[in-house]
Short mmCIF file of C-alpha atoms and ligand atoms in Angstrom, two decimals:
data_model
loop_
_atom_site.label_atom_id
_atom_site.label_comp_id
_atom_site.label_asym_id
_atom_site.label_seq_id
_atom_site.Cartn_x
_atom_site.Cartn_y
_atom_site.Cartn_z
CA UNK A 1 -13.06 -18.21 25.74
CA UNK A 2 -12.01 -16.88 22.45
CA UNK A 3 -8.22 -17.15 22.23
CA UNK A 4 -7.09 -15.56 19.05
CA UNK A 5 -7.55 -12.66 16.40
CA UNK A 6 -7.33 -13.52 12.87
CA UNK A 7 -5.80 -10.91 10.50
CA UNK A 8 -6.31 -11.09 6.78
CA UNK A 9 -3.64 -9.24 4.95
CA UNK A 10 -4.63 -9.01 1.31
CA UNK A 11 -1.40 -7.73 -0.30
CA UNK A 12 -0.61 -6.86 -3.95
CA UNK A 13 1.24 -10.08 -4.72
CA UNK A 14 -0.16 -12.49 -2.13
CA UNK A 15 -3.04 -13.07 0.29
CA UNK A 16 -1.97 -13.83 3.82
CA UNK A 17 -3.66 -14.88 7.07
CA UNK A 18 -2.17 -14.53 10.45
CA UNK A 19 -3.30 -15.73 13.85
CA UNK A 20 -2.35 -13.47 16.82
CA UNK A 21 -2.70 -14.57 20.51
CA UNK A 22 -3.55 -12.06 23.34
CA UNK A 23 0.12 -11.37 23.86
CA UNK A 24 0.50 -10.12 20.21
CA UNK A 25 2.56 -12.99 19.12
CA UNK A 26 2.09 -14.57 15.60
CA UNK A 27 0.87 -18.23 16.41
CA UNK A 28 0.52 -19.35 12.71
CA UNK A 29 0.38 -17.93 9.19
CA UNK A 30 -0.58 -19.03 5.71
CA UNK A 31 0.12 -17.23 2.47
CA UNK A 32 -0.91 -17.83 -1.15
CA UNK A 33 0.45 -15.84 -4.17
CA UNK A 34 -2.02 -15.07 -6.93
CA UNK A 35 -1.53 -14.05 -10.63
CA UNK A 36 -0.58 -10.50 -11.81
CA UNK A 37 -1.88 -9.49 -15.32
CA UNK A 38 -0.15 -6.91 -17.37
CA UNK A 39 -2.43 -6.52 -20.37
CA UNK A 40 -0.65 -3.50 -21.81
CA UNK A 41 2.55 -1.54 -20.90
CA UNK A 42 2.03 0.22 -17.52
CA UNK A 43 -1.35 -1.58 -16.84
CA UNK A 44 -1.59 -4.04 -13.84
CA UNK A 45 -4.70 -5.99 -13.10
CA UNK A 46 -5.90 -8.69 -10.64
CA UNK A 47 -8.82 -11.02 -10.85
CA UNK A 48 -11.10 -10.13 -7.97
CA UNK A 49 -12.16 -13.78 -7.62
CA UNK A 50 -8.53 -14.94 -7.37
CA UNK A 51 -8.06 -12.30 -4.75
CA UNK A 52 -10.99 -13.66 -2.83
CA UNK A 53 -10.18 -17.47 -3.29
CA UNK A 54 -6.59 -16.87 -2.20
CA UNK A 55 -7.63 -14.90 0.77
CA UNK A 56 -10.19 -17.55 1.85
CA UNK A 57 -7.59 -20.33 1.25
CA UNK A 58 -5.14 -18.46 3.51
CA UNK A 59 -7.83 -17.96 6.24
CA UNK A 60 -8.65 -21.62 6.23
CA UNK A 61 -5.08 -22.66 5.98
CA UNK A 62 -4.03 -20.77 9.02
CA UNK A 63 -6.66 -22.22 11.18
CA UNK A 64 -5.85 -25.71 9.99
CA UNK A 65 -2.11 -25.16 10.64
CA UNK A 66 -2.73 -23.91 14.21
CA UNK A 67 -5.34 -26.62 14.84
CA UNK A 68 -7.87 -23.84 15.69
CA UNK A 69 -11.55 -23.61 14.88
CA UNK A 70 -13.50 -20.48 14.05
CA UNK A 71 -15.12 -20.78 17.51
CA UNK A 72 -11.68 -19.98 18.96
CA UNK A 73 -11.60 -16.54 17.20
CA UNK A 74 -12.66 -13.46 19.03
CA UNK A 75 -12.55 -11.30 15.84
CA UNK A 76 -11.29 -11.00 12.20
CA UNK A 77 -9.52 -7.93 10.97
CA UNK A 78 -8.80 -6.91 7.31
CA UNK A 79 -6.02 -5.12 5.94
CA UNK A 80 -5.49 -4.55 2.17
CA UNK A 81 -3.66 -3.29 -0.87
CA UNK A 82 -5.10 0.16 -1.09
CA UNK A 83 -6.57 2.23 -3.91
CA UNK A 84 -7.17 -1.06 -6.22
CA UNK A 85 -10.59 -0.76 -7.70
CA UNK A 86 -13.26 -3.56 -7.92
CA UNK A 87 -16.75 -3.17 -9.38
CA UNK A 88 -19.20 -6.05 -9.02
CA UNK A 89 -22.91 -6.87 -9.32
CA UNK A 90 -24.73 -6.08 -6.08
CA UNK A 91 -27.07 -9.15 -6.63
CA UNK A 92 -24.66 -11.79 -7.84
CA UNK A 93 -21.30 -10.54 -6.51
CA UNK A 94 -19.98 -11.00 -10.05
CA UNK A 95 -17.14 -8.53 -10.93
CA UNK A 96 -17.80 -6.72 -14.10
CA UNK A 97 -14.18 -6.07 -14.89
CA UNK A 98 -10.78 -7.09 -13.59
CA UNK A 99 -9.56 -5.22 -10.47
CA UNK A 100 -7.54 -2.30 -11.69
CA UNK A 101 -4.49 -2.35 -9.37
CA UNK A 102 -3.12 0.73 -7.59
CA UNK A 103 0.08 0.61 -9.66
CA UNK A 104 -1.89 0.65 -12.95
CA UNK A 105 -1.56 3.64 -15.29
CA UNK A 106 -4.62 2.88 -17.52
CA UNK A 107 -6.55 5.89 -16.35
CA UNK A 108 -3.86 8.35 -17.19
CA UNK A 109 -5.86 9.94 -19.88
CA UNK A 110 -8.79 10.66 -17.38
CA UNK A 111 -6.24 12.20 -15.04
CA UNK A 112 -4.97 14.40 -17.82
CA UNK A 113 -8.56 15.64 -18.48
CA UNK A 114 -8.98 16.60 -14.84
CA UNK A 115 -5.69 18.58 -15.08
CA UNK A 116 -6.79 20.20 -18.32
CA UNK A 117 -9.98 21.39 -16.62
CA UNK A 118 -7.84 23.02 -13.92
CA UNK A 119 -9.16 20.93 -11.07
CA UNK A 120 -5.86 19.98 -9.39
CA UNK A 121 -5.84 22.63 -6.57
CA UNK A 122 -9.48 21.87 -5.69
CA UNK A 123 -8.97 18.12 -5.72
CA UNK A 124 -6.05 18.34 -3.50
CA UNK A 125 -7.98 20.73 -1.12
CA UNK A 126 -10.80 18.24 -0.91
CA UNK A 127 -9.11 14.82 -0.99
CA UNK A 128 -5.54 15.48 0.18
CA UNK A 129 -4.36 13.71 -2.97
CA UNK A 130 -2.66 14.71 -6.17
CA UNK A 131 -4.18 13.98 -9.57
CA UNK A 132 -2.62 10.65 -10.52
CA UNK A 133 -3.77 7.27 -11.87
CA UNK A 134 -2.63 5.76 -8.61
CA UNK A 135 -6.01 6.52 -6.81
CA UNK A 136 -9.28 4.67 -7.28
CA UNK A 137 -11.65 7.27 -8.75
CA UNK A 138 -10.17 7.50 -12.31
CA UNK A 139 -9.94 3.66 -12.24
CA UNK A 140 -13.68 3.62 -11.53
CA UNK A 141 -14.36 6.07 -14.33
CA UNK A 142 -12.26 3.89 -16.68
CA UNK A 143 -14.21 0.74 -15.87
CA UNK A 144 -17.59 2.51 -16.20
CA UNK A 145 -16.45 3.63 -19.62
CA UNK A 146 -15.09 0.26 -20.66
CA UNK A 147 -17.90 -1.87 -19.83
CA UNK A 148 -21.18 -1.29 -21.84
CA UNK A 149 -24.16 -0.23 -20.01
CA UNK A 150 -22.16 -0.09 -16.62
CA UNK A 151 -22.90 3.65 -16.07
CA UNK A 152 -26.61 3.01 -16.30
CA UNK A 153 -26.63 0.07 -14.07
CA UNK A 154 -24.46 1.87 -11.48
CA UNK A 155 -26.92 4.77 -11.53
CA UNK A 156 -29.72 2.32 -10.94
CA UNK A 157 -27.75 0.88 -7.82
CA UNK A 158 -27.11 -2.49 -9.43
CA UNK A 159 -23.27 -2.24 -9.16
CA UNK A 160 -21.17 -1.81 -6.07
CA UNK A 161 -17.68 -0.11 -6.25
CA UNK A 162 -15.24 -0.99 -3.48
CA UNK A 163 -11.62 -1.04 -2.69
CA UNK A 164 -10.24 -4.46 -1.82
CA UNK A 165 -11.38 -4.22 1.90
CA UNK A 166 -14.96 -3.67 0.67
CA UNK A 167 -14.78 -6.42 -1.86
CA UNK A 168 -13.58 -8.96 0.93
CA UNK A 169 -16.15 -7.63 3.35
CA UNK A 170 -18.88 -8.25 0.79
CA UNK A 171 -17.72 -11.89 0.09
CA UNK A 172 -16.89 -12.77 3.68
CA UNK A 173 -20.45 -11.62 4.84
CA UNK A 174 -22.22 -13.45 2.00
CA UNK A 175 -23.09 -10.21 0.28
CA UNK A 176 -24.82 -8.64 3.26
CA UNK A 177 -22.45 -5.70 3.76
CA UNK A 178 -21.14 -3.04 1.37
CA UNK A 179 -18.95 -0.89 3.50
CA UNK A 180 -15.50 0.44 3.92
CA UNK A 181 -13.81 2.73 6.57
CA UNK A 182 -11.97 6.04 6.68
CA UNK A 183 -8.34 5.07 5.77
CA UNK A 184 -9.38 3.16 2.58
CA UNK A 185 -12.02 5.93 1.60
CA UNK A 186 -9.45 8.58 1.79
CA UNK A 187 -7.51 6.97 -1.11
CA UNK A 188 -10.29 6.76 -3.50
CA UNK A 189 -10.15 10.47 -4.78
CA UNK A 190 -13.83 10.55 -4.06
CA UNK A 191 -13.80 11.29 -0.37
CA UNK A 192 -13.67 14.68 1.32
CA UNK A 193 -11.02 14.14 4.05
CA UNK A 194 -12.13 17.29 6.02
CA UNK A 195 -15.88 16.79 6.04
CA UNK A 196 -15.46 12.93 6.24
CA UNK A 197 -18.02 12.33 3.43
CA UNK A 198 -18.16 11.38 -0.11
CA UNK A 199 -17.59 14.49 -2.11
CA UNK A 200 -20.19 15.82 -4.48
CA UNK A 201 -17.65 17.88 -6.41
CA UNK A 202 -15.56 14.83 -7.03
CA UNK A 203 -18.36 12.56 -7.85
CA UNK A 204 -19.60 15.05 -10.42
CA UNK A 205 -16.17 15.76 -11.74
CA UNK A 206 -15.76 12.03 -12.57
CA UNK A 207 -19.53 11.38 -13.11
CA UNK A 208 -19.44 8.59 -10.56
CA UNK A 209 -23.03 7.55 -9.25
CA UNK A 210 -23.38 7.86 -5.55
CA UNK A 211 -25.52 4.74 -5.59
CA UNK A 212 -22.40 2.46 -6.22
CA UNK A 213 -20.46 3.74 -3.17
CA UNK A 214 -19.92 1.74 0.10
CA UNK A 215 -20.90 3.23 3.48
CA UNK A 216 -17.85 4.60 5.35
CA UNK A 217 -17.45 3.24 8.93
CA UNK A 218 -14.97 3.55 11.87
CA UNK A 219 -11.70 1.52 11.28
CA UNK A 220 -12.34 -0.33 14.61
CA UNK A 221 -15.87 -1.56 15.41
CA UNK A 222 -18.67 -3.47 13.92
CA UNK A 223 -18.53 -4.40 10.17
CA UNK A 224 -20.59 -7.67 10.06
CA UNK A 225 -19.95 -11.32 10.54
CA UNK A 226 -18.09 -13.87 8.48
CA UNK A 227 -20.64 -16.11 7.06
CA UNK A 228 -20.47 -19.64 8.65
CA UNK A 229 -20.04 -21.07 5.23
CA UNK A 230 -16.44 -19.87 5.01
CA UNK A 231 -14.81 -20.88 8.32
CA UNK A 232 -17.40 -23.15 9.88
CA UNK A 233 -18.89 -20.60 12.39
CA UNK A 234 -19.74 -16.87 12.28
CA UNK A 235 -17.06 -14.56 13.54
CA UNK A 236 -17.34 -10.75 13.83
CA UNK A 237 -15.38 -8.51 11.58
CA UNK A 238 -14.22 -5.56 13.77
CA UNK A 239 -11.21 -3.98 12.26
CA UNK A 240 -10.36 -2.77 8.78
CA UNK A 241 -7.62 -0.58 7.44
CA UNK A 242 -5.61 0.00 4.35
CA UNK A 243 -2.20 -1.81 4.47
CA UNK A 244 -0.07 1.38 5.11
CA UNK A 245 -2.39 2.86 7.82
CA UNK A 246 -2.51 -0.61 9.50
CA UNK A 247 1.24 -0.69 9.54
CA UNK A 248 1.27 2.81 11.19
CA UNK A 249 -1.05 1.52 13.83
CA UNK A 250 0.89 -1.92 14.16
CA UNK A 251 4.17 0.01 14.74
CA UNK A 252 2.42 1.91 17.63
CA UNK A 253 2.60 5.28 15.95
CA UNK A 254 -0.33 6.54 17.87
CA UNK A 255 0.99 9.95 18.57
CA UNK A 256 1.47 13.00 16.33
CA UNK A 257 5.07 13.05 14.91
CA UNK A 258 5.63 9.28 14.91
CA UNK A 259 6.40 7.72 11.61
CA UNK A 260 7.46 4.44 9.77
CA UNK A 261 8.61 3.37 6.46
CA UNK A 262 7.30 0.07 4.94
CA UNK A 263 9.25 -1.75 2.36
CA UNK A 264 6.83 -3.95 0.43
CA UNK A 265 5.92 -4.04 -3.32
CA UNK A 266 6.34 -0.27 -2.96
CA UNK A 267 7.64 1.92 -0.11
CA UNK A 268 5.37 4.01 1.98
CA UNK A 269 6.39 6.54 4.58
CA UNK A 270 3.59 7.76 6.85
CA UNK A 271 3.70 10.16 9.67
CA UNK A 272 0.89 10.54 12.22
CA UNK A 273 -0.24 14.13 12.33
CA UNK A 274 -3.15 13.58 14.87
CA UNK A 275 -6.19 15.71 14.55
CA UNK A 276 -4.51 18.04 12.00
CA UNK A 277 -4.71 17.54 8.30
CA UNK A 278 -1.27 18.86 7.43
CA UNK A 279 -0.81 20.36 3.85
CA UNK A 280 2.32 19.41 1.99
CA UNK A 281 4.25 21.67 -0.29
CA UNK A 282 6.66 18.78 -1.19
CA UNK A 283 4.46 16.24 -2.89
CA UNK A 284 3.34 14.36 0.15
CA UNK A 285 -0.15 13.38 0.40
CA UNK A 286 -2.75 14.21 3.13
CA UNK A 287 -4.69 11.15 4.13
CA UNK A 288 -6.80 9.64 6.90
CA UNK A 289 -4.85 7.45 9.28
CA UNK A 290 -8.00 5.78 10.76
CA UNK A 291 -11.22 6.58 12.58
CA UNK A 292 -11.89 5.19 16.07
CA UNK A 293 -14.89 6.08 18.34
CA UNK A 294 -16.12 8.51 15.76
CA UNK A 295 -12.82 10.57 15.82
CA UNK A 296 -10.58 10.57 12.84
CA UNK A 297 -6.75 10.99 12.74
CA UNK A 298 -4.59 12.20 9.84
CA UNK A 299 -1.22 11.20 8.39
CA UNK A 300 1.13 12.64 5.88
CA UNK A 301 2.27 10.12 3.33
CA UNK A 302 5.17 9.70 0.86
CA UNK A 303 4.39 7.07 -1.85
CA UNK A 304 7.11 5.11 -3.83
CA UNK A 305 5.35 2.76 -6.28
CA UNK A 306 8.21 0.32 -7.00
CA UNK A 307 10.48 -0.83 -4.20
CA UNK A 308 10.39 -4.65 -3.59
CA UNK A 309 8.82 -4.86 -7.02
CA UNK A 310 12.11 -3.87 -8.46
CA UNK A 311 13.67 -7.00 -6.78
CA UNK A 312 10.82 -9.01 -8.24
CA UNK A 313 11.73 -7.64 -11.67
CA UNK A 314 15.37 -8.47 -11.36
CA UNK A 315 14.09 -12.01 -10.50
CA UNK A 316 11.23 -12.56 -12.98
CA UNK A 317 11.72 -9.94 -15.58
CA UNK A 318 15.61 -10.33 -15.99
CA UNK A 319 16.27 -13.65 -14.34
CA UNK A 320 19.38 -12.15 -12.52
CA UNK A 321 18.54 -13.84 -9.26
CA UNK A 322 16.33 -16.73 -8.42
CA UNK A 323 14.84 -15.51 -5.21
CA UNK A 324 14.38 -12.17 -3.57
CA UNK A 325 16.73 -13.10 -0.70
CA UNK A 326 19.66 -13.77 -3.10
CA UNK A 327 19.72 -10.06 -3.87
CA UNK A 328 21.72 -9.43 -0.63
CA UNK A 329 24.45 -11.84 -1.36
CA UNK A 330 24.86 -10.44 -5.00
CA UNK A 331 24.89 -6.88 -3.80
CA UNK A 332 27.56 -7.81 -1.17
CA UNK A 333 29.68 -9.50 -3.85
CA UNK A 334 30.75 -6.02 -5.29
CA UNK A 335 31.90 -3.07 -3.53
CA UNK A 336 29.63 -0.70 -5.17
CA UNK A 337 27.46 -0.44 -8.33
CA UNK A 338 30.48 0.78 -10.38
CA UNK A 339 28.55 3.92 -11.27
CA UNK A 340 25.28 2.14 -12.35
CA UNK A 341 21.86 3.47 -11.26
CA UNK A 342 18.58 1.81 -11.86
CA UNK A 343 15.51 4.05 -11.61
CA UNK A 344 12.57 1.65 -11.50
CA UNK A 345 9.94 4.03 -12.64
CA UNK A 346 7.98 1.25 -14.29
CA UNK A 347 4.71 2.74 -13.35
CA UNK A 348 5.68 6.43 -13.23
CA UNK A 349 7.10 8.13 -10.16
CA UNK A 350 5.23 9.12 -6.92
CA UNK A 351 6.58 11.39 -4.13
CA UNK A 352 7.95 13.87 -4.70
CA UNK A 353 8.01 13.80 -8.57
CA UNK A 354 4.32 12.77 -9.41
CA UNK A 355 5.30 12.00 -12.98
CA UNK A 356 2.88 9.55 -14.61
CA UNK A 357 5.04 9.47 -17.65
CA UNK A 358 8.26 8.58 -16.03
CA UNK A 359 9.57 5.17 -16.97
CA UNK A 360 12.41 3.07 -15.78
CA UNK A 361 15.98 3.67 -16.78
CA UNK A 362 19.31 2.12 -16.15
CA UNK A 363 22.29 4.52 -16.54
CA UNK A 364 26.08 4.46 -16.15
CA UNK A 365 26.51 1.05 -17.90
CA UNK A 366 29.91 0.18 -19.13
CA UNK A 367 31.59 -3.04 -20.48
CA UNK A 368 32.57 -3.71 -16.94
CA UNK A 369 28.95 -3.82 -15.68
CA UNK A 370 28.11 -7.21 -14.11
CA UNK A 371 25.01 -8.94 -12.92
CA UNK A 372 25.90 -7.97 -9.39
CA UNK A 373 26.21 -4.28 -10.11
CA UNK A 374 22.68 -4.25 -11.62
CA UNK A 375 21.25 -6.17 -8.58
CA UNK A 376 23.04 -3.84 -6.24
CA UNK A 377 21.69 -0.80 -8.19
CA UNK A 378 18.10 -2.29 -7.79
CA UNK A 379 18.47 -2.52 -4.03
CA UNK A 380 20.08 0.89 -3.73
CA UNK A 381 17.20 2.41 -5.67
CA UNK A 382 14.81 1.51 -2.92
CA UNK A 383 17.11 3.33 -0.34
CA UNK A 384 17.43 6.36 -2.68
CA UNK A 385 13.77 6.63 -3.27
CA UNK A 386 13.04 6.47 0.52
CA UNK A 387 15.60 9.14 1.03
CA UNK A 388 13.56 11.33 -1.58
CA UNK A 389 10.50 10.81 0.63
CA UNK A 390 12.23 11.33 3.94
CA UNK A 391 13.61 14.60 2.54
CA UNK A 392 10.23 15.80 1.50
CA UNK A 393 8.82 14.85 5.02
CA UNK A 394 11.60 16.69 6.75
CA UNK A 395 11.00 19.80 4.43
CA UNK A 396 7.19 19.83 5.08
CA UNK A 397 7.03 18.98 8.65
CA UNK A 398 10.27 20.91 9.63
CA UNK A 399 11.28 18.21 11.93
CA UNK A 400 14.73 16.64 12.53
CA UNK A 401 14.56 12.85 12.23
CA UNK A 402 16.71 11.08 14.65
CA UNK A 403 15.97 7.57 13.37
CA UNK A 404 13.63 5.57 10.95
CA UNK A 405 11.34 2.85 11.97
CA UNK A 406 10.93 0.27 9.18
CA UNK A 407 8.83 -2.88 8.33
CA UNK A 408 7.70 -4.83 5.31
CA UNK A 409 8.99 -7.87 3.36
CA UNK A 410 12.10 -6.26 1.92
CA UNK A 411 13.38 -4.84 5.28
CA UNK A 412 14.66 -8.30 5.93
CA UNK A 413 17.43 -7.50 3.61
CA UNK A 414 20.27 -6.37 5.87
CA UNK A 415 22.40 -4.94 3.03
CA UNK A 416 19.44 -2.61 2.10
CA UNK A 417 18.92 -1.54 5.62
CA UNK A 418 22.58 -0.70 6.12
CA UNK A 419 22.56 1.24 2.86
CA UNK A 420 19.48 2.92 3.86
CA UNK A 421 21.05 4.15 7.20
CA UNK A 422 24.12 5.21 5.14
CA UNK A 423 22.26 7.21 2.61
CA UNK A 424 19.98 8.94 5.10
CA UNK A 425 22.89 9.50 7.66
CA UNK A 426 20.56 8.32 10.61
CA UNK A 427 20.01 4.96 12.28
CA UNK A 428 17.48 2.50 10.93
CA UNK A 429 15.33 0.63 13.56
CA UNK A 430 13.93 -2.72 12.55
CA UNK A 431 11.44 -4.28 14.89
CA UNK A 432 11.62 -7.93 15.97
CA UNK A 433 8.24 -8.66 14.69
CA UNK A 434 8.05 -7.60 11.05
CA UNK A 435 4.27 -8.44 10.73
CA UNK A 436 3.24 -5.01 11.75
CA UNK A 437 0.64 -4.64 8.90
CA UNK A 438 -1.23 -7.79 10.05
CA UNK A 439 -0.61 -6.74 13.64
CA UNK A 440 -2.32 -3.35 12.88
CA UNK A 441 -5.41 -4.99 11.45
CA UNK A 442 -5.52 -7.59 14.33
CA UNK A 443 -5.25 -4.67 16.85
CA UNK A 444 -8.10 -2.76 15.33
CA UNK A 445 -10.20 -5.80 15.25
CA UNK A 446 -9.30 -6.83 18.90
CA UNK A 447 -9.85 -3.37 20.24
CA UNK A 448 -13.18 -3.36 18.34
CA UNK A 449 -14.56 -6.20 20.40
CA UNK A 450 -12.79 -5.54 23.64
CA UNK A 451 -10.32 -8.51 23.26
CA UNK A 452 -7.65 -5.92 23.99
CA UNK A 453 -8.79 -3.12 26.28
CA UNK A 454 -6.61 -0.22 24.99
CA UNK A 455 -3.75 0.60 22.83
CA UNK A 456 -1.12 0.55 25.58
CA UNK A 457 -1.75 -3.11 26.15
CA UNK A 458 -0.43 -3.73 22.60
CA UNK A 459 2.74 -1.73 23.06
CA UNK A 460 3.89 -4.18 25.71
CA UNK A 461 4.11 -6.89 23.24
CA UNK A 462 7.00 -5.38 21.08
CA UNK A 463 10.28 -7.43 21.24
CA UNK A 464 13.81 -5.98 20.72
CA UNK A 465 14.83 -3.94 17.60
CA UNK A 466 17.78 -4.32 15.36
CA UNK A 467 19.56 -0.95 14.79
CA UNK A 468 21.62 -0.12 11.67
CA UNK A 469 24.01 2.86 12.35
CA UNK A 470 25.17 4.95 9.36
CA UNK A 471 28.74 4.26 8.65
CA UNK A 472 29.25 6.16 5.21
CA UNK A 473 31.28 9.41 5.12
CA UNK A 474 29.05 12.28 4.38
CA UNK A 475 30.94 13.27 1.25
CA UNK A 476 30.51 9.68 -0.22
CA UNK A 477 26.55 9.84 0.74
CA UNK A 478 26.17 13.24 -0.98
CA UNK A 479 28.02 12.03 -4.23
CA UNK A 480 25.98 8.87 -4.43
CA UNK A 481 22.70 10.74 -3.83
CA UNK A 482 23.56 13.37 -6.42
CA UNK A 483 24.10 10.58 -8.92
CA UNK A 484 20.64 9.27 -8.13
CA UNK A 485 19.06 12.69 -8.67
CA UNK A 486 20.78 12.89 -12.06
CA UNK A 487 19.63 9.43 -12.90
CA UNK A 488 15.97 10.28 -11.96
CA UNK A 489 16.02 13.32 -14.26
CA UNK A 490 16.49 10.95 -17.20
CA UNK A 491 13.54 8.83 -16.30
CA UNK A 492 11.06 11.73 -16.26
CA UNK A 493 8.42 12.49 -18.89
CA UNK A 494 9.32 9.52 -21.14
CA UNK A 495 6.03 7.76 -22.03
CA UNK A 496 4.04 9.46 -24.70
P1 ADP B 501 3.35 -6.59 -0.14
O1 ADP B 501 2.58 -6.60 1.03
O2 ADP B 501 3.32 -5.36 -0.98
O3 ADP B 501 3.01 -7.68 -1.16
P2 ADP B 501 5.58 -7.62 1.43
O4 ADP B 501 5.74 -6.76 2.63
O5 ADP B 501 5.00 -9.01 1.55
O6 ADP B 501 4.88 -6.84 0.17
O7 ADP B 501 7.08 -7.81 0.70
C1 ADP B 501 7.25 -8.48 -0.37
C2 ADP B 501 8.33 -7.69 -1.39
O8 ADP B 501 9.45 -7.65 -0.65
C3 ADP B 501 8.45 -8.30 -2.75
O9 ADP B 501 8.29 -7.26 -3.56
C4 ADP B 501 9.82 -8.95 -2.62
O10 ADP B 501 10.51 -8.78 -3.81
C5 ADP B 501 10.56 -8.04 -1.56
N1 ADP B 501 11.46 -8.91 -0.65
C6 ADP B 501 11.24 -9.96 0.11
N2 ADP B 501 12.27 -10.40 0.65
C7 ADP B 501 13.26 -9.58 0.22
C8 ADP B 501 14.75 -9.57 0.50
N3 ADP B 501 15.31 -10.39 1.19
N4 ADP B 501 15.47 -8.65 -0.27
C9 ADP B 501 14.94 -7.70 -0.95
N5 ADP B 501 13.58 -7.69 -1.21
C10 ADP B 501 12.78 -8.74 -0.73
#
């Protein structure tokens, strides 16, 4: 008689919990922001306990809002900010260091050493990734170096490393389970995506003890049970995936060639490539989409580190707007940016540039530059960055895109979506239900316990989409995009 699936969506800026019914509709949700720490320029940290507490609060909150008890839940699914690294004591569950967030640059020096040792090609071949502080492996090395005695304790099996899914699994199961699944493992820089195993070469290159690694499981299936202490009854955890792969699943991109772009803190374009691990020549990553029933599927990914985060910066850093939604009216209050470009390379640049030393720039300023121009330039930067990634995807996959499916918090912004269609020259398709990341986690969990029988059952629950048609003349599009490329050049190789 279980009526719902609970999805825990542990994002970069907030922890959310959503309750889905059998028709795939969101019955209730709860969300709690938690603090971001910026201890040094380019560093971003979270408190693992604040992640956990905000997530637990959201889980309890959504049940309370819906008037539902844990006994009404068929399953729990987890989706999470990826690559963020946590190390904790196996015995006590105490973190030994803050979580180093995916955006953080503090392991840049360790990446530099990997490059100097000439390991880049081998690393790409094994992991599908590029050498960049973005991925977890060098963050783990950083923590083991930063905390006295940590290396020895890790070797002795006293410490656990995990991405945020593992950390939540460990906490939810009362410390019984130390596991992860394919999509998250493939973002650690420690996992061989072809052999589907932790990679000895990578472990030795970074001197990371195998004893601290989680067990890797299917994305849909048995992970353990939520301890009854947390929600009042035990509930099976039966689906886990990194947020971008969960969104790919939630968008119904089950077949090779289907793709989506998610506009959250960053922007992530993923294309399902099925059983084939496609290799990119244009700065895209090869990654695992998910593993189900012992079979893995792959994806090509373009990663933009700062998208919605640029809007947060306009709000919190500069105080130009009071709320993210206000950015739309500000942008529409002017006909264009009056030549202003903002390149929000606050934590370096990802696809296709992969420049850890890039930093943000604003160019084209004149005495006529106003608040609205800057806000508009911030929104436009999200669309330009996405165009960079779409171009890389088109070049690599040799496909002609006829439209772009979108989701994520910032895609509620109509101005941004229209500008995106204009700058790409193809229609942008926004689904009625924007909660596709949580939906993906719920789907993996629901399929894992037979609450839903197969993927096609989920497709039926999709509502109507909003279509943004391109309206900008090609010459204007090209001129604007050329300006962006010139602005990006000025942001590159800045930090010393
Ligand atoms: P995440 O999962 O990465 O935390 P979300 O998908 O929840 O992100 O989206 C939140 C991001 O979207 C924030 O960075 C916020 O600034 C941005 N955002 C939310 N609403 C809008 C809006 N109307 N216009 C522009 N950006 C927005």
